[in-house]
Amino acid sequence: MFQPSTLKKGDKIGLIAPAGKIDKQKIITAQKVMETLGYEVILGKHVFDEHHIFAGTDKDRAADFQFMIDHEEIKAIICARGGYGCIRIIDKLTFDGLEKHPKLIIGFSDISIIHARLNHLHFGSLHATMPINFTENIADSSSLQKLADYLEGKLTNYQIPTHQLNRTGTCEAELVGGNLSVICSLNATNYELNTQNKILFIEDLNEDLYHLDRLMLSLKLSGKLDHLEALIVGGMSDMKDGETPFGKTAYEIIKEAVLDYKYPLVFNFPAGHIDENWPLPLGKKVRLDVKEKDVKLSWKN
């Protein structure tokens, strides 16, 4: 798995909106933040566009992405937001430019489509906060501060409190994953996520609890849960129950889906559609230690 190198002051970062449209001020704020950190920001030509729910037409969003991939001097590409739209352009992109001009691609939520594609191509990427969630003051956001630290190579480990549903254990393996709904939508496609002997990370937002159960059972029935080294569960935010209660919480639904396995489980990891959305280096080999009192996740740069 190829891992892009860390950034240095003065490097160029491309900022694009490959999915949902985004308020102009959010882009301006993100540009100022990245410039304050010492980077030169190159905006996509269509980053301010609006086309129904999208940030421009499929053709224009793909063109912006392709331009950044092929750009010789750009060292990272940060996606403005998720929403919906990446699956409409994924087959319009070619990633040959990453071999000639390596760069880190950053985002989460709908950007999980891109992460999965990059994993197929053996390129690492970064699941992390995006401009839609940036604040003007980097000190106001631990997620943004950790993203800044990661870009500079200063971030190599996490330690979090335990959760009552955790299952203890230790492993070292490649980290993959992202948004659960997106991952499931890729099953039986050319971009289907390979989870065998991997540490899988999942998160999601605004799903009915019965639909979350369906997603987890879909993963199980397709064999995606059979040969994991570990499962890390991030935010399961704003989950909805029906008029007749489902009877389990989101975390309990997930725990039930993996009861037949013995690998380590981590719940309540600070990543996803939550305030604490810490960077996760997808495609990188990491070490996971799940103990009774705490959880540690670490990797080498």
Short mmCIF file of C-alpha atoms in Angstrom, two decimals:
data_model
loop_
_atom_site.label_atom_id
_atom_site.label_comp_id
_atom_site.label_asym_id
_atom_site.label_seq_id
_atom_site.Cartn_x
_atom_site.Cartn_y
_atom_site.Cartn_z
CA MET A 1 0.00 0.00 0.00
CA PHE A 2 1.47 3.33 -1.08
CA GLN A 3 1.28 6.07 1.54
CA PRO A 4 1.70 9.73 0.51
CA SER A 5 4.37 11.62 2.42
CA THR A 6 3.66 14.29 5.00
CA LEU A 7 3.31 17.92 3.97
CA LYS A 8 5.58 20.87 4.62
CA LYS A 9 4.92 24.59 4.83
CA GLY A 10 4.30 26.13 1.43
CA ASP A 11 2.91 22.94 -0.13
CA LYS A 12 -0.16 23.25 -2.32
CA ILE A 13 -3.50 21.74 -1.25
CA GLY A 14 -6.39 21.35 -3.67
CA LEU A 15 -9.90 22.06 -2.36
CA ILE A 16 -12.81 20.56 -4.29
CA ALA A 17 -16.49 19.71 -3.81
CA PRO A 18 -17.06 16.31 -5.46
CA ALA A 19 -20.49 15.67 -3.95
CA GLY A 20 -23.03 17.99 -2.28
CA LYS A 21 -23.10 21.75 -2.77
CA ILE A 22 -21.61 23.86 0.01
CA ASP A 23 -22.03 27.39 1.26
CA LYS A 24 -19.43 29.74 -0.20
CA GLN A 25 -18.43 31.06 3.22
CA LYS A 26 -17.47 27.54 4.34
CA ILE A 27 -14.99 27.35 1.47
CA ILE A 28 -13.59 30.78 2.23
CA THR A 29 -13.17 29.85 5.91
CA ALA A 30 -11.41 26.60 5.00
CA GLN A 31 -9.09 28.42 2.63
CA LYS A 32 -8.11 30.89 5.36
CA VAL A 33 -7.53 28.08 7.87
CA MET A 34 -5.27 26.12 5.52
CA GLU A 35 -3.37 29.28 4.60
CA THR A 36 -2.91 30.06 8.29
CA LEU A 37 -1.36 26.61 8.64
CA GLY A 38 1.16 27.56 5.97
CA TYR A 39 -0.29 25.89 2.86
CA GLU A 40 -1.18 27.35 -0.50
CA VAL A 41 -4.78 26.52 -1.39
CA ILE A 42 -5.84 25.84 -4.99
CA LEU A 43 -9.62 26.01 -5.37
CA GLY A 44 -11.43 23.81 -7.83
CA LYS A 45 -12.89 25.76 -10.74
CA HIS A 46 -16.40 24.58 -9.86
CA VAL A 47 -16.18 24.48 -6.06
CA PHE A 48 -18.84 27.21 -5.71
CA ASP A 49 -21.19 25.74 -8.30
CA GLU A 50 -24.74 24.58 -7.56
CA HIS A 51 -26.66 22.03 -9.61
CA HIS A 52 -29.70 20.81 -7.71
CA ILE A 53 -28.25 19.10 -4.60
CA PHE A 54 -24.78 18.85 -6.13
CA ALA A 55 -21.78 21.19 -6.27
CA GLY A 56 -22.04 21.41 -10.05
CA THR A 57 -22.75 18.88 -12.75
CA ASP A 58 -21.20 15.41 -12.68
CA LYS A 59 -18.94 16.44 -15.55
CA ASP A 60 -17.70 19.58 -13.77
CA ARG A 61 -17.18 17.92 -10.39
CA ALA A 62 -15.23 15.12 -12.06
CA ALA A 63 -13.16 17.66 -14.00
CA ASP A 64 -12.17 19.47 -10.80
CA PHE A 65 -11.18 16.20 -9.15
CA GLN A 66 -9.21 15.03 -12.17
CA PHE A 67 -7.38 18.35 -12.39
CA MET A 68 -6.23 18.01 -8.77
CA ILE A 69 -5.21 14.36 -9.19
CA ASP A 70 -3.06 15.20 -12.21
CA HIS A 71 -1.60 18.45 -10.87
CA GLU A 72 2.17 18.10 -10.48
CA GLU A 73 2.54 20.38 -7.45
CA ILE A 74 -0.52 19.61 -5.36
CA LYS A 75 0.39 17.45 -2.35
CA ALA A 76 -3.08 16.88 -0.89
CA ILE A 77 -6.72 17.11 -1.96
CA ILE A 78 -9.32 17.97 0.65
CA CYS A 79 -12.99 17.42 -0.16
CA ALA A 80 -15.33 20.19 0.98
CA ARG A 81 -18.16 17.96 2.17
CA GLY A 82 -19.99 14.71 1.65
CA GLY A 83 -23.71 14.53 1.09
CA TYR A 84 -24.22 12.58 -2.11
CA GLY A 85 -22.54 12.54 -5.49
CA CYS A 86 -19.23 10.68 -5.50
CA ILE A 87 -20.71 7.47 -6.84
CA ARG A 88 -21.94 9.45 -9.88
CA ILE A 89 -18.38 10.43 -10.84
CA ILE A 90 -16.16 7.60 -9.60
CA ASP A 91 -16.09 5.86 -13.00
CA LYS A 92 -15.21 9.16 -14.68
CA LEU A 93 -11.94 9.52 -12.74
CA THR A 94 -8.54 8.05 -13.52
CA PHE A 95 -5.95 7.87 -10.77
CA ASP A 96 -2.79 7.30 -12.81
CA GLY A 97 -1.68 10.78 -11.80
CA LEU A 98 -1.23 9.64 -8.21
CA GLU A 99 1.64 7.40 -9.25
CA LYS A 100 3.43 10.30 -10.93
CA HIS A 101 2.42 12.96 -8.40
CA PRO A 102 1.48 11.31 -5.06
CA LYS A 103 -0.93 13.17 -2.82
CA LEU A 104 -3.18 12.56 0.15
CA ILE A 105 -6.95 12.59 -0.45
CA ILE A 106 -8.95 13.70 2.58
CA GLY A 107 -12.60 13.46 3.55
CA PHE A 108 -15.33 11.27 5.05
CA SER A 109 -19.01 10.38 4.64
CA ASP A 110 -19.77 10.18 0.88
CA ILE A 111 -16.01 10.44 0.25
CA SER A 112 -15.90 6.81 1.40
CA ILE A 113 -16.54 5.98 -2.28
CA ILE A 114 -13.18 7.56 -3.12
CA HIS A 115 -11.46 5.83 -0.20
CA ALA A 116 -12.70 2.45 -1.40
CA ARG A 117 -11.50 3.11 -4.94
CA LEU A 118 -8.08 4.19 -3.70
CA ASN A 119 -7.84 1.07 -1.58
CA HIS A 120 -8.37 -1.04 -4.71
CA LEU A 121 -5.49 0.86 -6.29
CA HIS A 122 -3.28 0.36 -3.20
CA PHE A 123 -3.16 4.04 -2.30
CA GLY A 124 -3.59 5.22 1.28
CA SER A 125 -6.00 8.05 2.08
CA LEU A 126 -7.31 9.94 5.10
CA HIS A 127 -10.74 9.72 6.73
CA ALA A 128 -10.98 13.12 8.45
CA THR A 129 -12.95 16.30 9.02
CA MET A 130 -13.82 18.49 6.03
CA PRO A 131 -14.32 22.22 5.32
CA ILE A 132 -18.08 22.01 5.98
CA ASN A 133 -17.10 21.45 9.63
CA PHE A 134 -14.13 23.82 9.85
CA THR A 135 -14.11 26.73 12.28
CA GLU A 136 -12.12 29.91 11.71
CA ASN A 137 -10.03 29.25 14.81
CA ILE A 138 -8.20 25.94 14.65
CA ALA A 139 -7.94 25.89 18.46
CA ASP A 140 -11.75 25.55 18.65
CA SER A 141 -11.71 22.09 17.06
CA SER A 142 -9.72 19.09 18.20
CA SER A 143 -10.63 17.38 14.90
CA LEU A 144 -9.14 20.21 12.88
CA GLN A 145 -6.08 20.41 15.13
CA LYS A 146 -5.49 16.69 14.73
CA LEU A 147 -5.86 16.99 10.96
CA ALA A 148 -3.21 19.72 10.99
CA ASP A 149 -0.94 17.52 13.11
CA TYR A 150 -1.45 14.54 10.80
CA LEU A 151 -0.53 16.53 7.72
CA GLU A 152 2.76 17.49 9.37
CA GLY A 153 3.50 13.93 10.52
CA LYS A 154 3.01 14.73 14.21
CA LEU A 155 0.07 12.40 14.83
CA THR A 156 0.77 8.68 15.23
CA ASN A 157 -1.47 7.35 18.01
CA TYR A 158 -4.71 7.65 19.98
CA GLN A 159 -5.83 6.57 23.42
CA ILE A 160 -9.52 6.58 24.35
CA PRO A 161 -11.60 5.28 27.27
CA THR A 162 -13.12 1.83 27.07
CA HIS A 163 -16.79 1.17 26.25
CA GLN A 164 -18.99 -1.43 27.91
CA LEU A 165 -19.62 -3.24 24.60
CA ASN A 166 -15.95 -3.49 23.64
CA ARG A 167 -14.29 -6.87 23.18
CA THR A 168 -10.67 -7.00 24.24
CA GLY A 169 -7.76 -8.10 22.09
CA THR A 170 -4.74 -6.93 20.15
CA CYS A 171 -3.97 -6.98 16.44
CA GLU A 172 -1.94 -5.33 13.68
CA ALA A 173 -3.48 -4.96 10.25
CA GLU A 174 -4.42 -2.55 7.49
CA LEU A 175 -7.19 -0.10 8.38
CA VAL A 176 -10.09 0.24 5.91
CA GLY A 177 -13.64 1.52 5.94
CA GLY A 178 -15.72 4.65 6.25
CA ASN A 179 -19.45 5.28 6.02
CA LEU A 180 -21.42 2.06 6.50
CA SER A 181 -24.19 2.89 4.02
CA VAL A 182 -21.65 3.78 1.36
CA ILE A 183 -19.62 0.62 1.97
CA CYS A 184 -22.75 -1.51 1.57
CA SER A 185 -23.74 0.34 -1.60
CA LEU A 186 -20.47 -0.81 -3.21
CA ASN A 187 -21.07 -4.54 -2.70
CA ALA A 188 -21.07 -6.45 -6.00
CA THR A 189 -19.46 -3.50 -7.83
CA ASN A 190 -15.92 -3.06 -9.11
CA TYR A 191 -15.21 -0.92 -6.05
CA GLU A 192 -16.38 -3.39 -3.41
CA LEU A 193 -14.33 -3.02 -0.23
CA ASN A 194 -11.96 -5.87 0.60
CA THR A 195 -12.18 -6.47 4.35
CA GLN A 196 -10.34 -9.78 4.62
CA ASN A 197 -7.68 -9.69 7.35
CA LYS A 198 -8.29 -5.95 7.78
CA ILE A 199 -9.36 -3.72 10.65
CA LEU A 200 -12.73 -2.34 9.54
CA PHE A 201 -13.94 1.09 10.66
CA ILE A 202 -17.61 2.04 10.25
CA GLU A 203 -19.75 5.08 11.06
CA ASP A 204 -23.13 6.38 9.91
CA LEU A 205 -25.74 9.10 10.23
CA ASN A 206 -29.49 9.47 10.28
CA GLU A 207 -30.46 5.85 9.62
CA ASP A 208 -33.54 4.02 10.85
CA LEU A 209 -32.48 1.39 13.36
CA TYR A 210 -34.10 -1.38 11.31
CA HIS A 211 -32.09 -0.19 8.30
CA LEU A 212 -28.87 -0.25 10.32
CA ASP A 213 -29.73 -3.86 11.22
CA ARG A 214 -30.22 -4.58 7.52
CA LEU A 215 -26.87 -3.01 6.63
CA MET A 216 -25.01 -5.04 9.25
CA LEU A 217 -26.70 -8.28 8.20
CA SER A 218 -25.91 -7.47 4.58
CA LEU A 219 -22.24 -7.20 5.52
CA LYS A 220 -22.45 -10.45 7.44
CA LEU A 221 -24.24 -12.39 4.70
CA SER A 222 -21.76 -11.15 2.10
CA GLY A 223 -18.84 -12.41 4.22
CA LYS A 224 -17.47 -8.95 4.94
CA LEU A 225 -17.44 -9.59 8.69
CA ASP A 226 -16.09 -13.14 8.60
CA HIS A 227 -12.35 -12.56 8.40
CA LEU A 228 -11.76 -9.22 10.07
CA GLU A 229 -8.86 -8.63 12.42
CA ALA A 230 -10.98 -6.12 14.36
CA LEU A 231 -14.02 -3.85 14.06
CA ILE A 232 -13.96 -0.20 15.11
CA VAL A 233 -17.30 1.59 15.39
CA GLY A 234 -17.40 5.37 15.35
CA GLY A 235 -20.35 7.70 15.56
CA MET A 236 -23.79 6.31 14.84
CA SER A 237 -25.41 9.71 14.88
CA ASP A 238 -29.09 10.72 14.94
CA MET A 239 -30.36 7.18 14.53
CA LYS A 240 -34.15 6.96 14.25
CA ASP A 241 -36.55 4.53 15.86
CA GLY A 242 -39.99 3.66 14.50
CA GLU A 243 -43.43 4.01 16.03
CA THR A 244 -42.89 0.49 17.27
CA PRO A 245 -39.45 0.49 18.95
CA PHE A 246 -36.80 -1.73 17.37
CA GLY A 247 -35.68 -2.81 20.82
CA LYS A 248 -31.93 -2.24 20.53
CA THR A 249 -29.58 0.73 20.32
CA ALA A 250 -27.38 1.22 17.26
CA TYR A 251 -24.35 -0.15 19.09
CA GLU A 252 -26.32 -3.16 20.34
CA ILE A 253 -27.44 -3.92 16.77
CA ILE A 254 -23.82 -3.89 15.60
CA LYS A 255 -22.62 -5.99 18.55
CA GLU A 256 -25.29 -8.61 17.82
CA ALA A 257 -24.17 -8.84 14.17
CA VAL A 258 -20.65 -9.85 15.23
CA LEU A 259 -21.42 -12.10 18.19
CA ASP A 260 -20.26 -15.16 16.24
CA TYR A 261 -16.72 -13.79 15.91
CA LYS A 262 -13.93 -13.37 18.43
CA TYR A 263 -11.91 -10.44 17.07
CA PRO A 264 -11.52 -7.20 19.06
CA LEU A 265 -14.36 -4.68 19.02
CA VAL A 266 -14.20 -0.96 19.71
CA PHE A 267 -17.27 1.21 20.19
CA ASN A 268 -17.60 4.96 20.53
CA PHE A 269 -14.43 5.75 18.61
CA PRO A 270 -14.24 9.53 17.98
CA ALA A 271 -14.72 9.55 14.21
CA GLY A 272 -17.70 10.10 11.93
CA HIS A 273 -20.58 12.58 11.86
CA ILE A 274 -19.76 13.82 15.35
CA ASP A 275 -17.88 16.77 16.83
CA GLU A 276 -14.84 14.64 17.59
CA ASN A 277 -13.94 13.38 14.12
CA TRP A 278 -10.31 12.33 14.41
CA PRO A 279 -8.21 11.46 11.36
CA LEU A 280 -7.91 7.78 10.45
CA PRO A 281 -5.16 6.69 8.02
CA LEU A 282 -6.97 4.30 5.69
CA GLY A 283 -4.73 1.83 3.91
CA LYS A 284 -2.09 2.08 6.62
CA LYS A 285 -1.04 -0.79 8.89
CA VAL A 286 -2.06 0.08 12.44
CA ARG A 287 -1.85 -1.56 15.85
CA LEU A 288 -5.00 -1.84 17.94
CA ASP A 289 -4.90 -2.65 21.66
CA VAL A 290 -8.32 -3.08 23.25
CA LYS A 291 -7.99 -3.49 27.01
CA GLU A 292 -10.39 -3.45 29.94
CA LYS A 293 -9.52 0.13 30.87
CA ASP A 294 -8.69 1.80 27.55
CA VAL A 295 -8.15 1.49 23.80
CA LYS A 296 -4.98 2.42 21.92
CA LEU A 297 -4.61 2.85 18.17
CA SER A 298 -1.14 3.54 16.79
CA TRP A 299 0.81 3.59 13.56
CA LYS A 300 4.14 4.64 12.13
CA ASN A 301 4.61 7.47 9.65
#
